[in-house]
PDB file of N, CA and C in Angstrom:
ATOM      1  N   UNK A   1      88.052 114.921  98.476  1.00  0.00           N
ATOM      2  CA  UNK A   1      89.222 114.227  97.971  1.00  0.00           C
ATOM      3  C   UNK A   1      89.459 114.641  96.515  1.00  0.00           C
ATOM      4  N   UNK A   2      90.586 115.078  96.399  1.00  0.00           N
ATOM      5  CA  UNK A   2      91.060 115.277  94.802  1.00  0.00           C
ATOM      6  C   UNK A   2      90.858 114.060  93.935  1.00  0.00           C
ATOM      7  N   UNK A   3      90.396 114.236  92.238  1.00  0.00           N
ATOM      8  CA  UNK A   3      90.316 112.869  91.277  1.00  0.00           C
ATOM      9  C   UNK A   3      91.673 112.925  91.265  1.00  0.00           C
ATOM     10  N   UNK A   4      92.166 112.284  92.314  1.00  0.00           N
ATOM     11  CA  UNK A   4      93.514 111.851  91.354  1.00  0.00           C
ATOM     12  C   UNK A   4      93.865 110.818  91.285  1.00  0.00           C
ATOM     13  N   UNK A   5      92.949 109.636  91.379  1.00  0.00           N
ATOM     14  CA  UNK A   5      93.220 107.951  91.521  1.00  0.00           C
ATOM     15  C   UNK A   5      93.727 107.525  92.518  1.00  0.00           C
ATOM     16  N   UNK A   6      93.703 108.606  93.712  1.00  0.00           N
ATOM     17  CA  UNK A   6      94.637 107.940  95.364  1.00  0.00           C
ATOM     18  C   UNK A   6      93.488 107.917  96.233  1.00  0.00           C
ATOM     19  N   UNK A   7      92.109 108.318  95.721  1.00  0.00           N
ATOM     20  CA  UNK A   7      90.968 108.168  97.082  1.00  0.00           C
ATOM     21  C   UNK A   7      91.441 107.475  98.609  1.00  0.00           C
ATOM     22  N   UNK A   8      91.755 106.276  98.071  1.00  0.00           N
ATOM     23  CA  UNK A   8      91.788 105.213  99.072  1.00  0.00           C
ATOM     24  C   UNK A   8      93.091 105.846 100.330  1.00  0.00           C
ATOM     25  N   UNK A   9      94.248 106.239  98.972  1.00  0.00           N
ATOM     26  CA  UNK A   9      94.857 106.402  99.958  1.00  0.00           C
ATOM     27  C   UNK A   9      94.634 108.073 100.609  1.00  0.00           C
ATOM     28  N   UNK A  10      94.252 108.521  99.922  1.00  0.00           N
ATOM     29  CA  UNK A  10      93.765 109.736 100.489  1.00  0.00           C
ATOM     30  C   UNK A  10      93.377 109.669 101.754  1.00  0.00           C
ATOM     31  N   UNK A  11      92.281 108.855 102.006  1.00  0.00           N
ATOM     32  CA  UNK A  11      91.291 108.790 102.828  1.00  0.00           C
ATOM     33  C   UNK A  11      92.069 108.230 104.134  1.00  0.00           C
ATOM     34  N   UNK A  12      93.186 107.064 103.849  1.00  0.00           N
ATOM     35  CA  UNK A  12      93.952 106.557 104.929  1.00  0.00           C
ATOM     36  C   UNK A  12      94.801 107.504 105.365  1.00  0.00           C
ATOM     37  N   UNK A  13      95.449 108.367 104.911  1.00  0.00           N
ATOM     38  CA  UNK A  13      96.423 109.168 105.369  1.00  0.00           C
ATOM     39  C   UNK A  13      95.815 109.662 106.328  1.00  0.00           C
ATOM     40  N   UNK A  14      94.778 110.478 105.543  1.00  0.00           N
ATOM     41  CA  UNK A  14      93.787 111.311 106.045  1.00  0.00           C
ATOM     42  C   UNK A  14      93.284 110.894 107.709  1.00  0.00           C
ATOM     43  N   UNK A  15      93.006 109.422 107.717  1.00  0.00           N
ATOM     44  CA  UNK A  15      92.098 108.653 108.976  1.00  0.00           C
ATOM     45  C   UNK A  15      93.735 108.839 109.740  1.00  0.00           C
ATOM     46  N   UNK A  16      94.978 108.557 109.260  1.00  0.00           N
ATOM     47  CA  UNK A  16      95.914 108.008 110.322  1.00  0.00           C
ATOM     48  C   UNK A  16      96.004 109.165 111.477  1.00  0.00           C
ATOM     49  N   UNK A  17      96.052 110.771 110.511  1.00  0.00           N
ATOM     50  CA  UNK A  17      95.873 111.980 111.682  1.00  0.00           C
ATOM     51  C   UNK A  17      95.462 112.909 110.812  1.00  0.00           C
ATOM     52  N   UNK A  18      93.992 113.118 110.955  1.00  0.00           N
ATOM     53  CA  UNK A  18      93.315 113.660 110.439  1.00  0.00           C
ATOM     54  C   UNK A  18      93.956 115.447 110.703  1.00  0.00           C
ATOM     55  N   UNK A  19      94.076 115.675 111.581  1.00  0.00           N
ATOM     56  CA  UNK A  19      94.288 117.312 111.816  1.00  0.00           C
ATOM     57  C   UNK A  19      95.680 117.244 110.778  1.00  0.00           C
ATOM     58  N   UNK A  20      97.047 116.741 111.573  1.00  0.00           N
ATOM     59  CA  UNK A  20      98.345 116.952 110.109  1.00  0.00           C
ATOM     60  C   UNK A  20      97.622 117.006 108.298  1.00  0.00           C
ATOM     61  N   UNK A  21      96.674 115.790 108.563  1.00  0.00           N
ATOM     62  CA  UNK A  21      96.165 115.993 106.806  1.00  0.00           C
ATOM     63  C   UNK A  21      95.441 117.086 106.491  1.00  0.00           C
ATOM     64  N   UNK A  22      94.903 117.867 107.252  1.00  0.00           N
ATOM     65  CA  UNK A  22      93.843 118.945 107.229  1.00  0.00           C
ATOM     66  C   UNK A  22      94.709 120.589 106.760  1.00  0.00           C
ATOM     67  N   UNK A  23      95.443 120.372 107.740  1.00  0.00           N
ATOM     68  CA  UNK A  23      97.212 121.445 107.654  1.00  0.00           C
ATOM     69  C   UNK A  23      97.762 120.972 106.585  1.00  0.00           C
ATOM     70  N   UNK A  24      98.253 119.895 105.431  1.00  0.00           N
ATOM     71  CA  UNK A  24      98.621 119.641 104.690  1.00  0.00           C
ATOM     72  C   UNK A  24      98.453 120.776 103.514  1.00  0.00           C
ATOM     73  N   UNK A  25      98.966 120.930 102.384  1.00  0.00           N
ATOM     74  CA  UNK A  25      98.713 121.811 101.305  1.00  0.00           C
ATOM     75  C   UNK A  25      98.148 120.748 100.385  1.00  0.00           C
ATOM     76  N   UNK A  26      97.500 121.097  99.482  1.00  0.00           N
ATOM     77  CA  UNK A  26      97.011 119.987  98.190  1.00  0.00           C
ATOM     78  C   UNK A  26      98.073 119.187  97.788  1.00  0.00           C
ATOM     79  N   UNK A  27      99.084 119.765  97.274  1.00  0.00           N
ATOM     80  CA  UNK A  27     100.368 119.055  97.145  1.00  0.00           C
ATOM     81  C   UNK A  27     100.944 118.129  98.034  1.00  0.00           C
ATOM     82  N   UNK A  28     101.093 118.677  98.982  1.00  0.00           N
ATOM     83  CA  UNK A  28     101.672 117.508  99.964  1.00  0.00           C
ATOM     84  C   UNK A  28     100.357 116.493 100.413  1.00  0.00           C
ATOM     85  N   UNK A  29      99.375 116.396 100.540  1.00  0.00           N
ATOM     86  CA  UNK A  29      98.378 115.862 100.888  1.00  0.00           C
ATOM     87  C   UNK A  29      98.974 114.209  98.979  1.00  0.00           C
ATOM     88  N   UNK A  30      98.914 115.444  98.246  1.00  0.00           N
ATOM     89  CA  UNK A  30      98.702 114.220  96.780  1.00  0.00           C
ATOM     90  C   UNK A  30      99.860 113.584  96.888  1.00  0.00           C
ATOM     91  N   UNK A  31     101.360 114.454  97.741  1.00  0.00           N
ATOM     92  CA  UNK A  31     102.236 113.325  97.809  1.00  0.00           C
ATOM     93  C   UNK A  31     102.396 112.237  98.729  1.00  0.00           C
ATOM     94  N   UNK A  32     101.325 112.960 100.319  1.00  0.00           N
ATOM     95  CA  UNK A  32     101.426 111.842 100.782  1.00  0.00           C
ATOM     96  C   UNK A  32     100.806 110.463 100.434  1.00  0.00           C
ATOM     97  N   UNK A  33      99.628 110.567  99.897  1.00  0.00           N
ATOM     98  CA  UNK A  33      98.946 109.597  98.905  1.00  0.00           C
ATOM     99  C   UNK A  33      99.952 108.975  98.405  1.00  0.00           C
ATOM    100  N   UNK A  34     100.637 109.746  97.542  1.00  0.00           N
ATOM    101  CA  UNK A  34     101.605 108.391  96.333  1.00  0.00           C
ATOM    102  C   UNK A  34     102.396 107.950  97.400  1.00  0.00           C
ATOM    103  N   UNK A  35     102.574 108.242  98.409  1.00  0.00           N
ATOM    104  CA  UNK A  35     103.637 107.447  99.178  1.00  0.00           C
ATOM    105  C   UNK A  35     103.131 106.255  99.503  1.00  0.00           C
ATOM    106  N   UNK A  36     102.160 106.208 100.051  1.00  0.00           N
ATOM    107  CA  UNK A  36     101.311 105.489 100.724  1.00  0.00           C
ATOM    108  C   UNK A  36     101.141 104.334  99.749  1.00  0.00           C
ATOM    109  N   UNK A  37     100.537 104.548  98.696  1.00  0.00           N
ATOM    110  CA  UNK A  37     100.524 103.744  97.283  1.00  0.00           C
ATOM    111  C   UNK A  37     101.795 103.257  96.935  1.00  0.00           C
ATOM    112  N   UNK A  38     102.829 104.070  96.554  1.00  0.00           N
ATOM    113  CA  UNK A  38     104.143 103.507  96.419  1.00  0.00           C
ATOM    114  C   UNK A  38     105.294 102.370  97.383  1.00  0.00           C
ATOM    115  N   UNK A  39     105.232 102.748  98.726  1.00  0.00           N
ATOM    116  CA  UNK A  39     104.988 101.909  99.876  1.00  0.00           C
ATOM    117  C   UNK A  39     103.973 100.788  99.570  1.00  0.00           C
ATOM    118  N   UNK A  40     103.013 100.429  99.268  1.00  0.00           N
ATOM    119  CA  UNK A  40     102.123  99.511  99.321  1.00  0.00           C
ATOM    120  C   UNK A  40     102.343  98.395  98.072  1.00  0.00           C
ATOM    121  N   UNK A  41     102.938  99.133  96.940  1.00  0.00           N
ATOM    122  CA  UNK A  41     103.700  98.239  95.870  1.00  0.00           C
ATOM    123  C   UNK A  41     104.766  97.719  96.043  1.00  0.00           C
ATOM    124  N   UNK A  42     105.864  98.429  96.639  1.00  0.00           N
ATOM    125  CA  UNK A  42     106.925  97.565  97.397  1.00  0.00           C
ATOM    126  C   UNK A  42     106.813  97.112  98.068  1.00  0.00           C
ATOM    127  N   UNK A  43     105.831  96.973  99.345  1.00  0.00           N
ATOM    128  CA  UNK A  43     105.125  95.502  99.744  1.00  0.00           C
ATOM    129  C   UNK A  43     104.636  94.547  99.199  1.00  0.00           C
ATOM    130  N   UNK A  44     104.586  94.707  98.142  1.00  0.00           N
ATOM    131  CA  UNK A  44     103.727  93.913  97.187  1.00  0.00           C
ATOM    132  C   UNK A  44     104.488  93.501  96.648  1.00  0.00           C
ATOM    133  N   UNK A  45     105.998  93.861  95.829  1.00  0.00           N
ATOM    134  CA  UNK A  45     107.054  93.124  95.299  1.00  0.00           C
ATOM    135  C   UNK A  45     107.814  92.659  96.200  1.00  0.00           C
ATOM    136  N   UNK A  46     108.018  92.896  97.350  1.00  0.00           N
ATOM    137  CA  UNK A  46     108.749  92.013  98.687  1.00  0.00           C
ATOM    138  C   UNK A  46     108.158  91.008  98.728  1.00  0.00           C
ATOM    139  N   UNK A  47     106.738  90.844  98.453  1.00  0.00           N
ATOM    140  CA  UNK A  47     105.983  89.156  98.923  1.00  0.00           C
ATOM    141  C   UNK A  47     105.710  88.443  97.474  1.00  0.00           C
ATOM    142  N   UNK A  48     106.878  89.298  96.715  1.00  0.00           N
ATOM    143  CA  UNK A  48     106.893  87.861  95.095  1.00  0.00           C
ATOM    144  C   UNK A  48     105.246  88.019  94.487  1.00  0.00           C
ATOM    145  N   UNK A  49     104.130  89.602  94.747  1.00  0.00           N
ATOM    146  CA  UNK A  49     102.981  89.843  94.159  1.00  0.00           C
ATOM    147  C   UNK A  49     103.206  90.365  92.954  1.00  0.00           C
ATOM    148  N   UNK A  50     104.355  89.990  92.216  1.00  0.00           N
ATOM    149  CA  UNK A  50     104.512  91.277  91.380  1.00  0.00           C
ATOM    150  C   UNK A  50     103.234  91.812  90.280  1.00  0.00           C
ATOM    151  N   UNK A  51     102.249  90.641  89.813  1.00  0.00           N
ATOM    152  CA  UNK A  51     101.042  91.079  89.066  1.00  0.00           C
ATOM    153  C   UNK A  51     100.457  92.005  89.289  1.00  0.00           C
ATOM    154  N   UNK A  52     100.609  91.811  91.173  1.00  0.00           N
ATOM    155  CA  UNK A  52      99.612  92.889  92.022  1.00  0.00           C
ATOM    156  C   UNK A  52      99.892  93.880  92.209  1.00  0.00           C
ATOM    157  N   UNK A  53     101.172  94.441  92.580  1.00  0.00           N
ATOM    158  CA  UNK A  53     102.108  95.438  92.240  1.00  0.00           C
ATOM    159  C   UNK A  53     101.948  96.382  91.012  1.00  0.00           C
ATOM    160  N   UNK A  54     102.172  95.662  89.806  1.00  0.00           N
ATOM    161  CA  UNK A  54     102.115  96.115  88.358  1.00  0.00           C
ATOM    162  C   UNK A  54     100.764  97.477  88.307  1.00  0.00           C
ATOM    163  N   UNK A  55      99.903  96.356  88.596  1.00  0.00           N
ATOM    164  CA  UNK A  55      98.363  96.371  88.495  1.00  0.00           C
ATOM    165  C   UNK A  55      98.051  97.949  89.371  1.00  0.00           C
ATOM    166  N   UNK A  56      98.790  97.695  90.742  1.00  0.00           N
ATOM    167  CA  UNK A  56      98.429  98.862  91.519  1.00  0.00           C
ATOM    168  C   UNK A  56      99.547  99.884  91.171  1.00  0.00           C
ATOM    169  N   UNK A  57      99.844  99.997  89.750  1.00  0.00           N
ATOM    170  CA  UNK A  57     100.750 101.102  89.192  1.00  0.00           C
ATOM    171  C   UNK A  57      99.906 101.545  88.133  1.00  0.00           C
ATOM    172  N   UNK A  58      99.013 101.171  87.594  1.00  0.00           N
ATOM    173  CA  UNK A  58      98.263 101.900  86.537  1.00  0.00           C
ATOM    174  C   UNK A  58      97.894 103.297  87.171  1.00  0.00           C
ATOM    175  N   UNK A  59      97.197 104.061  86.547  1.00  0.00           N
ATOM    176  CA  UNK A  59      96.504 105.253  86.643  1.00  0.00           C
ATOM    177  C   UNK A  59      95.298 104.601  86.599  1.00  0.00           C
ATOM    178  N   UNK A  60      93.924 105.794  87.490  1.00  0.00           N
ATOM    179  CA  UNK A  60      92.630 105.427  87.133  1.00  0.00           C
ATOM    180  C   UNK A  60      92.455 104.449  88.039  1.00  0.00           C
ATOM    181  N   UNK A  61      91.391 104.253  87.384  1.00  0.00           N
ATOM    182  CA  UNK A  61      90.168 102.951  88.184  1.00  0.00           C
ATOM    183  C   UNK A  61      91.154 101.408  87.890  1.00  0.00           C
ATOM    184  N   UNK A  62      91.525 101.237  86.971  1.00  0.00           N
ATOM    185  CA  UNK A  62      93.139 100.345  86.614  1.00  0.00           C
ATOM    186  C   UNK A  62      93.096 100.013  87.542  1.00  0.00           C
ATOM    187  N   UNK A  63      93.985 100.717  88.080  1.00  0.00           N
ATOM    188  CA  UNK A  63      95.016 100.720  88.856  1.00  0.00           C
ATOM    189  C   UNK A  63      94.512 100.497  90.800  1.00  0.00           C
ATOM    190  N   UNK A  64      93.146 100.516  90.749  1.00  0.00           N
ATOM    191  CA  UNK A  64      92.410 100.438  92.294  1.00  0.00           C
ATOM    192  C   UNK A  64      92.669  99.298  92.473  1.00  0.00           C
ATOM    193  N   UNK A  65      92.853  99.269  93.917  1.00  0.00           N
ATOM    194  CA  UNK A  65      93.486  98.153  94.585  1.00  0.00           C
ATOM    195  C   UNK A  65      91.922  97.086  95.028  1.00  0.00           C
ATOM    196  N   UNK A  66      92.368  95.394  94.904  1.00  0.00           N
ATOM    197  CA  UNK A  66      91.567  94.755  94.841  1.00  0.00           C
ATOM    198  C   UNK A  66      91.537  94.466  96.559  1.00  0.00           C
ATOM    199  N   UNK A  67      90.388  93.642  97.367  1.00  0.00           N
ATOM    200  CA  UNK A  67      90.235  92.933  98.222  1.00  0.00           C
ATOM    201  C   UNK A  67      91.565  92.058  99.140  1.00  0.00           C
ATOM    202  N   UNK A  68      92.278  91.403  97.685  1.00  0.00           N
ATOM    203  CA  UNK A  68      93.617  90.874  98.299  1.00  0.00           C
ATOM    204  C   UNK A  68      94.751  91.792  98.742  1.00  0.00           C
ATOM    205  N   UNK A  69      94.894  93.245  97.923  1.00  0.00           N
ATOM    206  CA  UNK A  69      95.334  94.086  98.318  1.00  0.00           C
ATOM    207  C   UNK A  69      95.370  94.953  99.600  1.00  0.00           C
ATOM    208  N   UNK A  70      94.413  94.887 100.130  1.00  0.00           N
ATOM    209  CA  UNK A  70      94.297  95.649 101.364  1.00  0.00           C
ATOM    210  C   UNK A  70      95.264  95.381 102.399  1.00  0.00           C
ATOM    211  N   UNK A  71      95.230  94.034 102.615  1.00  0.00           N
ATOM    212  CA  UNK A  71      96.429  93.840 103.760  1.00  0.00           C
ATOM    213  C   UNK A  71      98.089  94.613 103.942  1.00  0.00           C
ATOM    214  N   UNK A  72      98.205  94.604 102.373  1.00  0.00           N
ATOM    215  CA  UNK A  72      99.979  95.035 102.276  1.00  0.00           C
ATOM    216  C   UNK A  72     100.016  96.572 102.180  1.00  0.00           C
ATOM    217  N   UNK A  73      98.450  97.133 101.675  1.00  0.00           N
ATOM    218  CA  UNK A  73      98.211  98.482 102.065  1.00  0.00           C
ATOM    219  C   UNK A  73      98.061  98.951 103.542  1.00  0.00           C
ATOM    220  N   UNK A  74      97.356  97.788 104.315  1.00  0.00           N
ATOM    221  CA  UNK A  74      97.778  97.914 106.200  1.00  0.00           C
ATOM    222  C   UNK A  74      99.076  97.842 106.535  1.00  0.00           C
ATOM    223  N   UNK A  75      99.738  97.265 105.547  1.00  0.00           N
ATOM    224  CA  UNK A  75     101.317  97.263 106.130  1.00  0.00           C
ATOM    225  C   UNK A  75     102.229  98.291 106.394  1.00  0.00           C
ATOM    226  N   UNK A  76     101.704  99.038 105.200  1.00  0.00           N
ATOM    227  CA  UNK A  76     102.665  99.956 104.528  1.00  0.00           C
ATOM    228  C   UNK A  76     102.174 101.338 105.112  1.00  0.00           C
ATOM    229  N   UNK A  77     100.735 100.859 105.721  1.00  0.00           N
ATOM    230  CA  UNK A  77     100.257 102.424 106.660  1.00  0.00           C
ATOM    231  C   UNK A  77     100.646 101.931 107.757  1.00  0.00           C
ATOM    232  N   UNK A  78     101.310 100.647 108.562  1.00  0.00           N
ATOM    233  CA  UNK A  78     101.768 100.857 109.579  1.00  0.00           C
ATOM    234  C   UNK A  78     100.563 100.484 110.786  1.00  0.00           C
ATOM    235  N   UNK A  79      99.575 100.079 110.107  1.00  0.00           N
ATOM    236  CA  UNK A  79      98.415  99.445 111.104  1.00  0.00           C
ATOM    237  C   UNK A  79      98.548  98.333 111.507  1.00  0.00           C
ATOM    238  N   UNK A  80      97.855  98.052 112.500  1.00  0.00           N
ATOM    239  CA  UNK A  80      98.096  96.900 113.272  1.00  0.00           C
ATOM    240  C   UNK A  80      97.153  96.000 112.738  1.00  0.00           C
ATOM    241  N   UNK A  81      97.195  94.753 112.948  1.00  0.00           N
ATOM    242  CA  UNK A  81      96.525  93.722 112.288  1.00  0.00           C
ATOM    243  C   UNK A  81      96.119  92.935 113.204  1.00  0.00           C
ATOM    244  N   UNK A  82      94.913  92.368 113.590  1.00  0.00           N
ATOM    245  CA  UNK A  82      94.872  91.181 114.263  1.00  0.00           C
ATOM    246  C   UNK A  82      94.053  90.049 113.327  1.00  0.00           C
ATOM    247  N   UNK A  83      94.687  89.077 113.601  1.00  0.00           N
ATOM    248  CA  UNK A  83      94.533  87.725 112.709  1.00  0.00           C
ATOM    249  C   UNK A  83      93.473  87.136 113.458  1.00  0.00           C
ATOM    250  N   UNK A  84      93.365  87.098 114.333  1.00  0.00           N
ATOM    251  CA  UNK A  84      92.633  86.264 115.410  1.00  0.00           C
ATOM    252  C   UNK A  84      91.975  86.973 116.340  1.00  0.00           C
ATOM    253  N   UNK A  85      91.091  86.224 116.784  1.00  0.00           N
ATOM    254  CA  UNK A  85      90.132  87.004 117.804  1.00  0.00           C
ATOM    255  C   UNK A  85      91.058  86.712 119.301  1.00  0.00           C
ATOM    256  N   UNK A  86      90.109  87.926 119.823  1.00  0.00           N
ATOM    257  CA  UNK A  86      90.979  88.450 121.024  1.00  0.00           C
ATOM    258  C   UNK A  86      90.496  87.262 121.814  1.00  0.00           C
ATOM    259  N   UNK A  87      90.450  86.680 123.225  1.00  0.00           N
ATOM    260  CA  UNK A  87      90.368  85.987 124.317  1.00  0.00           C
ATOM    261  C   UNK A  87      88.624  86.303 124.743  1.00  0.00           C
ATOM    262  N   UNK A  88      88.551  87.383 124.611  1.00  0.00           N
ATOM    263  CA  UNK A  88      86.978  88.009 124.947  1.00  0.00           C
ATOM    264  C   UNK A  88      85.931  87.494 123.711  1.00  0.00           C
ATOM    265  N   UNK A  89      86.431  87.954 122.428  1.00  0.00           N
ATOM    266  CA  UNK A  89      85.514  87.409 121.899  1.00  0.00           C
ATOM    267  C   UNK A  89      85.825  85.808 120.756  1.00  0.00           C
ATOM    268  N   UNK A  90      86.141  85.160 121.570  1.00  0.00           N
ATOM    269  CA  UNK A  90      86.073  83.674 121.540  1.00  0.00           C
ATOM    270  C   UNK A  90      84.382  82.851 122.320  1.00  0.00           C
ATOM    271  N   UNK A  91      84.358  84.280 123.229  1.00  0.00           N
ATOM    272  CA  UNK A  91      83.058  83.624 123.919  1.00  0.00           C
ATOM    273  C   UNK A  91      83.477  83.216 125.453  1.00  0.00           C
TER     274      UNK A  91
END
């Protein structure tokens, strides 16, 4: 992964289809990152986070997204979420 403060999202792009990210050029790989990140802040100002937003605009270690963050970063990659346990494992 390039230092360029997008690890995280690096790494998600990367997991969503690993072969397209592999074919990617460095460049497009670092833009799909900021997308991903940039997407994930306008989720973040759609739900009135704007601190959190701000915050995940720094550069650097700044700017790494916290624990509460993750969810609107699932959003914005388009993952599915389950809130609740499935029927099976209820027991």
């Amino acid at each position: 992964m390039p230092a360029d403060g997008l690890c995280l999202y690096h790494a998600l792009v990367a997991a969503s289809d690993f072969s397209a990210y592999m074919a990617m050029t460095s460049a497009d790989r670092a833009a799909a990152a900021g997308c991903l990140r940039q997407k994930t802040i306008l989720e973040l100002v759609a739900s009135g986070l704007h601190s959190q937003a701000a915050r995940l605009s720094l550069s650097g270690s700044a700017g790494y997204p916290d624990e509460e963050d993750f969810i609107y970063i699932a959003m914005a990659s388009g993952c599915l979420l389950y809130t609740s346990p499935s029927p099976r494992d209820r027991g």
